Short mmCIF file of N, CA and C in Angstrom, two decimals:
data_model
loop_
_atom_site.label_atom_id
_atom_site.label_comp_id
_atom_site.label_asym_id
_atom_site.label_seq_id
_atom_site.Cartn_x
_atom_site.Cartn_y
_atom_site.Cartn_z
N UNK A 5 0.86 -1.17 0.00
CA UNK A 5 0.00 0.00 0.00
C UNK A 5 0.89 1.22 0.00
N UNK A 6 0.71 2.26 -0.94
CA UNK A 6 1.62 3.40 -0.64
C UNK A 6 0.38 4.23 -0.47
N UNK A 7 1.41 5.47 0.26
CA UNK A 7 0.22 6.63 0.77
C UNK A 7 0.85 7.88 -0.02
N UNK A 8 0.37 9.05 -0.51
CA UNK A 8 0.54 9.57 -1.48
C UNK A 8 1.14 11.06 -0.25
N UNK A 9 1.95 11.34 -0.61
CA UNK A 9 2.82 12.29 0.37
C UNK A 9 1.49 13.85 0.34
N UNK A 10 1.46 14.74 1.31
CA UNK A 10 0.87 15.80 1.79
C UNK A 10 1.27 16.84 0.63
N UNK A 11 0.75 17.37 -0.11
CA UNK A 11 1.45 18.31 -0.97
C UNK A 11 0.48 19.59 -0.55
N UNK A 12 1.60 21.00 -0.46
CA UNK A 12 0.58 22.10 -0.22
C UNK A 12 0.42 22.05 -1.28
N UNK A 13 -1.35 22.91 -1.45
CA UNK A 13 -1.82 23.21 -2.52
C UNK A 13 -2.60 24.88 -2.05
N UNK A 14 -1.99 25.54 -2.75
CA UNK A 14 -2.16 26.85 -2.03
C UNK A 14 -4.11 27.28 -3.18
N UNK A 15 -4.64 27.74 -1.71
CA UNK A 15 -5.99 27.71 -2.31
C UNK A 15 -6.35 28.60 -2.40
N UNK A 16 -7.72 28.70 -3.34
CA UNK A 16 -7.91 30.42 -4.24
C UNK A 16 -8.62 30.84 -2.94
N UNK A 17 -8.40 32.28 -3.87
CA UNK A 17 -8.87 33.38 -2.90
C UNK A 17 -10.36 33.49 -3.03
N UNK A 18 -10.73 33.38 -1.42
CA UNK A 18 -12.42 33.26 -1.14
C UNK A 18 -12.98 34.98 -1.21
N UNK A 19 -13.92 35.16 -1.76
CA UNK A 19 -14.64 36.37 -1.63
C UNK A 19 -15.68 36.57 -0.47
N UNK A 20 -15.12 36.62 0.90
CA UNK A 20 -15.70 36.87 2.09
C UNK A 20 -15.68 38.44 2.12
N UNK A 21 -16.81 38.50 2.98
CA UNK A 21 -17.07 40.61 3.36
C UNK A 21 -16.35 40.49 4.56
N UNK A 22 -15.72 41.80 4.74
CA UNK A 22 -14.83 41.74 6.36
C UNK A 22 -16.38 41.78 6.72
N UNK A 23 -16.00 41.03 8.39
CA UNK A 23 -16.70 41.44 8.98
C UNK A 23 -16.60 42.32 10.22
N UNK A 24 -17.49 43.59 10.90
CA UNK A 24 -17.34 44.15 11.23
C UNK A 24 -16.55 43.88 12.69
N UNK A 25 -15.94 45.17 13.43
CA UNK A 25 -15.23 45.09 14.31
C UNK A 25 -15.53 44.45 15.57
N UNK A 26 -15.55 43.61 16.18
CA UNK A 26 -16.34 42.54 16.73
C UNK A 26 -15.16 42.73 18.53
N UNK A 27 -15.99 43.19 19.48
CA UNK A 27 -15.14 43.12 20.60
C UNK A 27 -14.89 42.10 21.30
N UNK A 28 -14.22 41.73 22.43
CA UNK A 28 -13.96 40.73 23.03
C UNK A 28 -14.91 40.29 24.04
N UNK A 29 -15.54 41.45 24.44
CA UNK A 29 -16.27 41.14 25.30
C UNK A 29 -17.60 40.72 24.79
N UNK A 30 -17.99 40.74 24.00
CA UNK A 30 -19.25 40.28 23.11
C UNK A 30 -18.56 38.84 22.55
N UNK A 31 -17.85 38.18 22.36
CA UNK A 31 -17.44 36.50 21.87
C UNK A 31 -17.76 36.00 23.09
N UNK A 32 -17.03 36.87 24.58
CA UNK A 32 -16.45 36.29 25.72
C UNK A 32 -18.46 36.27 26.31
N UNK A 33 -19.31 36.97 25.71
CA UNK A 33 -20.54 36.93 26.57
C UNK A 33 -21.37 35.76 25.60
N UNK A 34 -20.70 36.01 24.45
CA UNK A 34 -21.35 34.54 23.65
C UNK A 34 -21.07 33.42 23.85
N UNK A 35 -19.87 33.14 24.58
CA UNK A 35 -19.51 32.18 24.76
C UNK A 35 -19.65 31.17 25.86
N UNK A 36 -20.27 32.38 27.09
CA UNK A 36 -20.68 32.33 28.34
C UNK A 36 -22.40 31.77 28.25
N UNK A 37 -23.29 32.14 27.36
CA UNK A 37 -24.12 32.12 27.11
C UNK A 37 -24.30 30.59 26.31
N UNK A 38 -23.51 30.15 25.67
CA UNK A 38 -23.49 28.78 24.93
C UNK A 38 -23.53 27.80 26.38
N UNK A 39 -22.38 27.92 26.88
CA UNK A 39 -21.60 27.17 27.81
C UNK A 39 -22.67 26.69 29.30
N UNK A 40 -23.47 28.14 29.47
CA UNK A 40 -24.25 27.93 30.85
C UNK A 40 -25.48 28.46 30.23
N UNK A 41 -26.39 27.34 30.36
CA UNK A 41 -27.96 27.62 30.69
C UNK A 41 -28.79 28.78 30.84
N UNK A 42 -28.13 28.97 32.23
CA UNK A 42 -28.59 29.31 33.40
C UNK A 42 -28.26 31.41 33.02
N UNK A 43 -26.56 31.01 32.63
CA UNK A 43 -26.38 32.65 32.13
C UNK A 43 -27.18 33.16 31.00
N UNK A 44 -27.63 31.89 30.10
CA UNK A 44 -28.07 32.37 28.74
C UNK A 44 -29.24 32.90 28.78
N UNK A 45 -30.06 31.73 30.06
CA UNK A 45 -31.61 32.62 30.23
C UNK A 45 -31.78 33.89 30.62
N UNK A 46 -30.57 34.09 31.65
CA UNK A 46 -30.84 35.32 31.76
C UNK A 46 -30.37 36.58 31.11
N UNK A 47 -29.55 35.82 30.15
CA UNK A 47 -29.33 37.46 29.03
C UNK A 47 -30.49 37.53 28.71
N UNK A 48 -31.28 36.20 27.99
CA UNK A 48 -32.40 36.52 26.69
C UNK A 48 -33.56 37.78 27.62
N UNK A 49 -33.68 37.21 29.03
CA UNK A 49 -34.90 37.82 29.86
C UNK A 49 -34.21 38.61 30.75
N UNK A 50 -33.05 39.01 31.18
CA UNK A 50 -32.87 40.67 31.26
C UNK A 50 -31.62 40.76 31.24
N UNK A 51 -31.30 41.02 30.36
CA UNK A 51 -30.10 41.33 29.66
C UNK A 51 -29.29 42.80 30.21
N UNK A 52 -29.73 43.57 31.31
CA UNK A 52 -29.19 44.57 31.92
C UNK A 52 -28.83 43.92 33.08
N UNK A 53 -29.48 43.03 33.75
CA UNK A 53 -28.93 42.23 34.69
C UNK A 53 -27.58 41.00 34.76
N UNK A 54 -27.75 40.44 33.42
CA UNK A 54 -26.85 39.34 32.68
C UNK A 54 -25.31 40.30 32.61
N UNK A 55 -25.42 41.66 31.82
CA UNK A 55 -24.37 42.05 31.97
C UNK A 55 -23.78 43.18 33.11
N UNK A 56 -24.48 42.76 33.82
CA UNK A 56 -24.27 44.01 35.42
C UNK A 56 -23.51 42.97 35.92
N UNK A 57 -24.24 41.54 36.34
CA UNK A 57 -23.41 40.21 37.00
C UNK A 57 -22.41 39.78 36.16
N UNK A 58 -22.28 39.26 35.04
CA UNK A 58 -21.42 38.31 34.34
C UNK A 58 -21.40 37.29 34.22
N UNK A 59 -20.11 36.23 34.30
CA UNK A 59 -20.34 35.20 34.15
C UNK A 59 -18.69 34.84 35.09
N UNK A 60 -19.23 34.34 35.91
CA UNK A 60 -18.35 33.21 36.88
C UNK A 60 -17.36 34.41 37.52
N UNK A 61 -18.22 35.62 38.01
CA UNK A 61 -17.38 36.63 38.72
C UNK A 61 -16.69 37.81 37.64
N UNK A 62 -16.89 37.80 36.54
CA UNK A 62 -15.75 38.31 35.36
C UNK A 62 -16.84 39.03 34.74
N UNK A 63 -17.19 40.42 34.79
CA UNK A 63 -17.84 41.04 33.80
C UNK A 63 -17.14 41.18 31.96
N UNK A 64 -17.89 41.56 31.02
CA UNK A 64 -17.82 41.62 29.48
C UNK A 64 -17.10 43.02 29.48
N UNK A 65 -16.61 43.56 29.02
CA UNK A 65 -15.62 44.74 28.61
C UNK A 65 -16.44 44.57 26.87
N UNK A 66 -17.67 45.28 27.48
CA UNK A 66 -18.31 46.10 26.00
C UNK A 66 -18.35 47.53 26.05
N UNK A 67 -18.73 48.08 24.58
CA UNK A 67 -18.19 49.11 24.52
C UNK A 67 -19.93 49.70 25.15
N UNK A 68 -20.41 51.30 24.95
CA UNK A 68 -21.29 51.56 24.98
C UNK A 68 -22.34 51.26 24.38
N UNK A 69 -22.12 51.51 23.01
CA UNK A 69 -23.11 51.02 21.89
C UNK A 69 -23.35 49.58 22.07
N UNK A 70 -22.46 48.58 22.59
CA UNK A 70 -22.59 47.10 22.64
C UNK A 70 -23.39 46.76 23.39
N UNK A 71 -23.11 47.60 24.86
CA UNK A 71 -24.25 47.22 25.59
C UNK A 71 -25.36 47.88 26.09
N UNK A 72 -25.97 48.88 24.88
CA UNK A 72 -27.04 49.50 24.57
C UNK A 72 -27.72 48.51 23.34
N UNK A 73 -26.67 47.88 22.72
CA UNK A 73 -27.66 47.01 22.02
C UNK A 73 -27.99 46.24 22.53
N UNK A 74 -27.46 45.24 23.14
CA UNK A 74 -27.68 43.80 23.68
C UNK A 74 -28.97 43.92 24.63
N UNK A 75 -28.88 45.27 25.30
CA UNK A 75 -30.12 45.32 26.24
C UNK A 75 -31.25 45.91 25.84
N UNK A 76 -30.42 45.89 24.38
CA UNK A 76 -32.32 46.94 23.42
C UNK A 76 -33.04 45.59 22.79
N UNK A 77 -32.40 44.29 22.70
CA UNK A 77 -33.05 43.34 21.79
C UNK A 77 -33.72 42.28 22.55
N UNK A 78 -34.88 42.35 22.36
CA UNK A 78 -35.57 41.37 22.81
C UNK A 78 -35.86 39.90 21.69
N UNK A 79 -34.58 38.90 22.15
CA UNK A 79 -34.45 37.85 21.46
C UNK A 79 -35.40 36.53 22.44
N UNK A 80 -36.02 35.61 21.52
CA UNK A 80 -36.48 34.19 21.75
C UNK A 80 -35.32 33.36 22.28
N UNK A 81 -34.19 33.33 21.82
CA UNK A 81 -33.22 32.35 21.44
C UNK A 81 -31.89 33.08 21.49
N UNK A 82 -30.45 32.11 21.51
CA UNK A 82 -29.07 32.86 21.50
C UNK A 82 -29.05 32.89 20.30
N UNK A 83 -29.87 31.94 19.80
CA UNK A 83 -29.37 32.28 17.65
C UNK A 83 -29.91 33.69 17.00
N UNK A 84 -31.40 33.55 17.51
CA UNK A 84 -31.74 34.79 17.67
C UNK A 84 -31.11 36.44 17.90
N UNK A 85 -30.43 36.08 19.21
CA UNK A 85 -29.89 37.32 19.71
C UNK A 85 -28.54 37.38 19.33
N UNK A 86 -27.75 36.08 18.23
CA UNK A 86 -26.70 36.54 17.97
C UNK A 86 -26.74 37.25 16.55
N UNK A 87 -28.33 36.55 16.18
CA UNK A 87 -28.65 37.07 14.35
C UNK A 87 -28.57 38.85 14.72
N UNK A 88 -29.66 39.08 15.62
CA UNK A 88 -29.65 40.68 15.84
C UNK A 88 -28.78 41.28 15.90
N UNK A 89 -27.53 41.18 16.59
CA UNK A 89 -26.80 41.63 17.15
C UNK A 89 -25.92 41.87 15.71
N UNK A 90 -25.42 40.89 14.80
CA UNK A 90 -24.46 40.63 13.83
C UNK A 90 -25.21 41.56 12.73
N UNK A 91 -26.38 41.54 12.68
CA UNK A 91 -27.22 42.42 11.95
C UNK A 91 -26.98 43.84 12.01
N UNK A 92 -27.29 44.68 13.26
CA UNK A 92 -26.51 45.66 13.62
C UNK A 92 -25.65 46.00 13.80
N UNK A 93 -24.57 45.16 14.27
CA UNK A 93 -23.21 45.93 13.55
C UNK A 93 -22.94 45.90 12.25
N UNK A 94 -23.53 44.89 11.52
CA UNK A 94 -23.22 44.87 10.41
C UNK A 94 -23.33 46.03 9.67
N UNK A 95 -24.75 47.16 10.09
CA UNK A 95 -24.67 48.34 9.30
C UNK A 95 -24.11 49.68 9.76
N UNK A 96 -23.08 48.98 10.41
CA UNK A 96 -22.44 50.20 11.40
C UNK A 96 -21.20 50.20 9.76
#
């Protein structure tokens, strides 16, 4: 049996849109929100409270506008509230 050696093959260039400037503290609250239940319910249902507490002692380092949005959207779901969210910055 021979195995056919790894060859780079340098691959074309994808036509992706940048996407917009995306902070740390908004991945770090998405990520918090995947991970625990318990944090996620309470962004979706009060989301001024979710980011006053945090998650495991560690508040989000958002900017103003970030967390004037997050607490302006009234989402069903995290897919939901991550569609909104990506939506609006998007037309920033």
């Amino acid at each position: 049996l021979m195995i056919a050696p790894l060859v780079y093959q340098p691959s074309t260039k994808l036509n992706v849109s940048p996407m917009p400037m995306q902070s740390h503290g908004l991945s770090r609250m998405f990520a918090a929100a995947i991970v625990n239940q318990q944090f996620c319910s309470l962004l979706l249902n009060n989301p001024n409270e979710a980011l006053r507490k945090g998650y495991l002692g560690e508040t989000f380092l958002l900017t103003r506008e970030e967390f004037d949005l997050i607490v302006s959207i009234h989402a069903k779901s995290l897919s939901d509230l991550a569609r909104q969210v990506n939506r609006s910055l998007a037309i920033k």
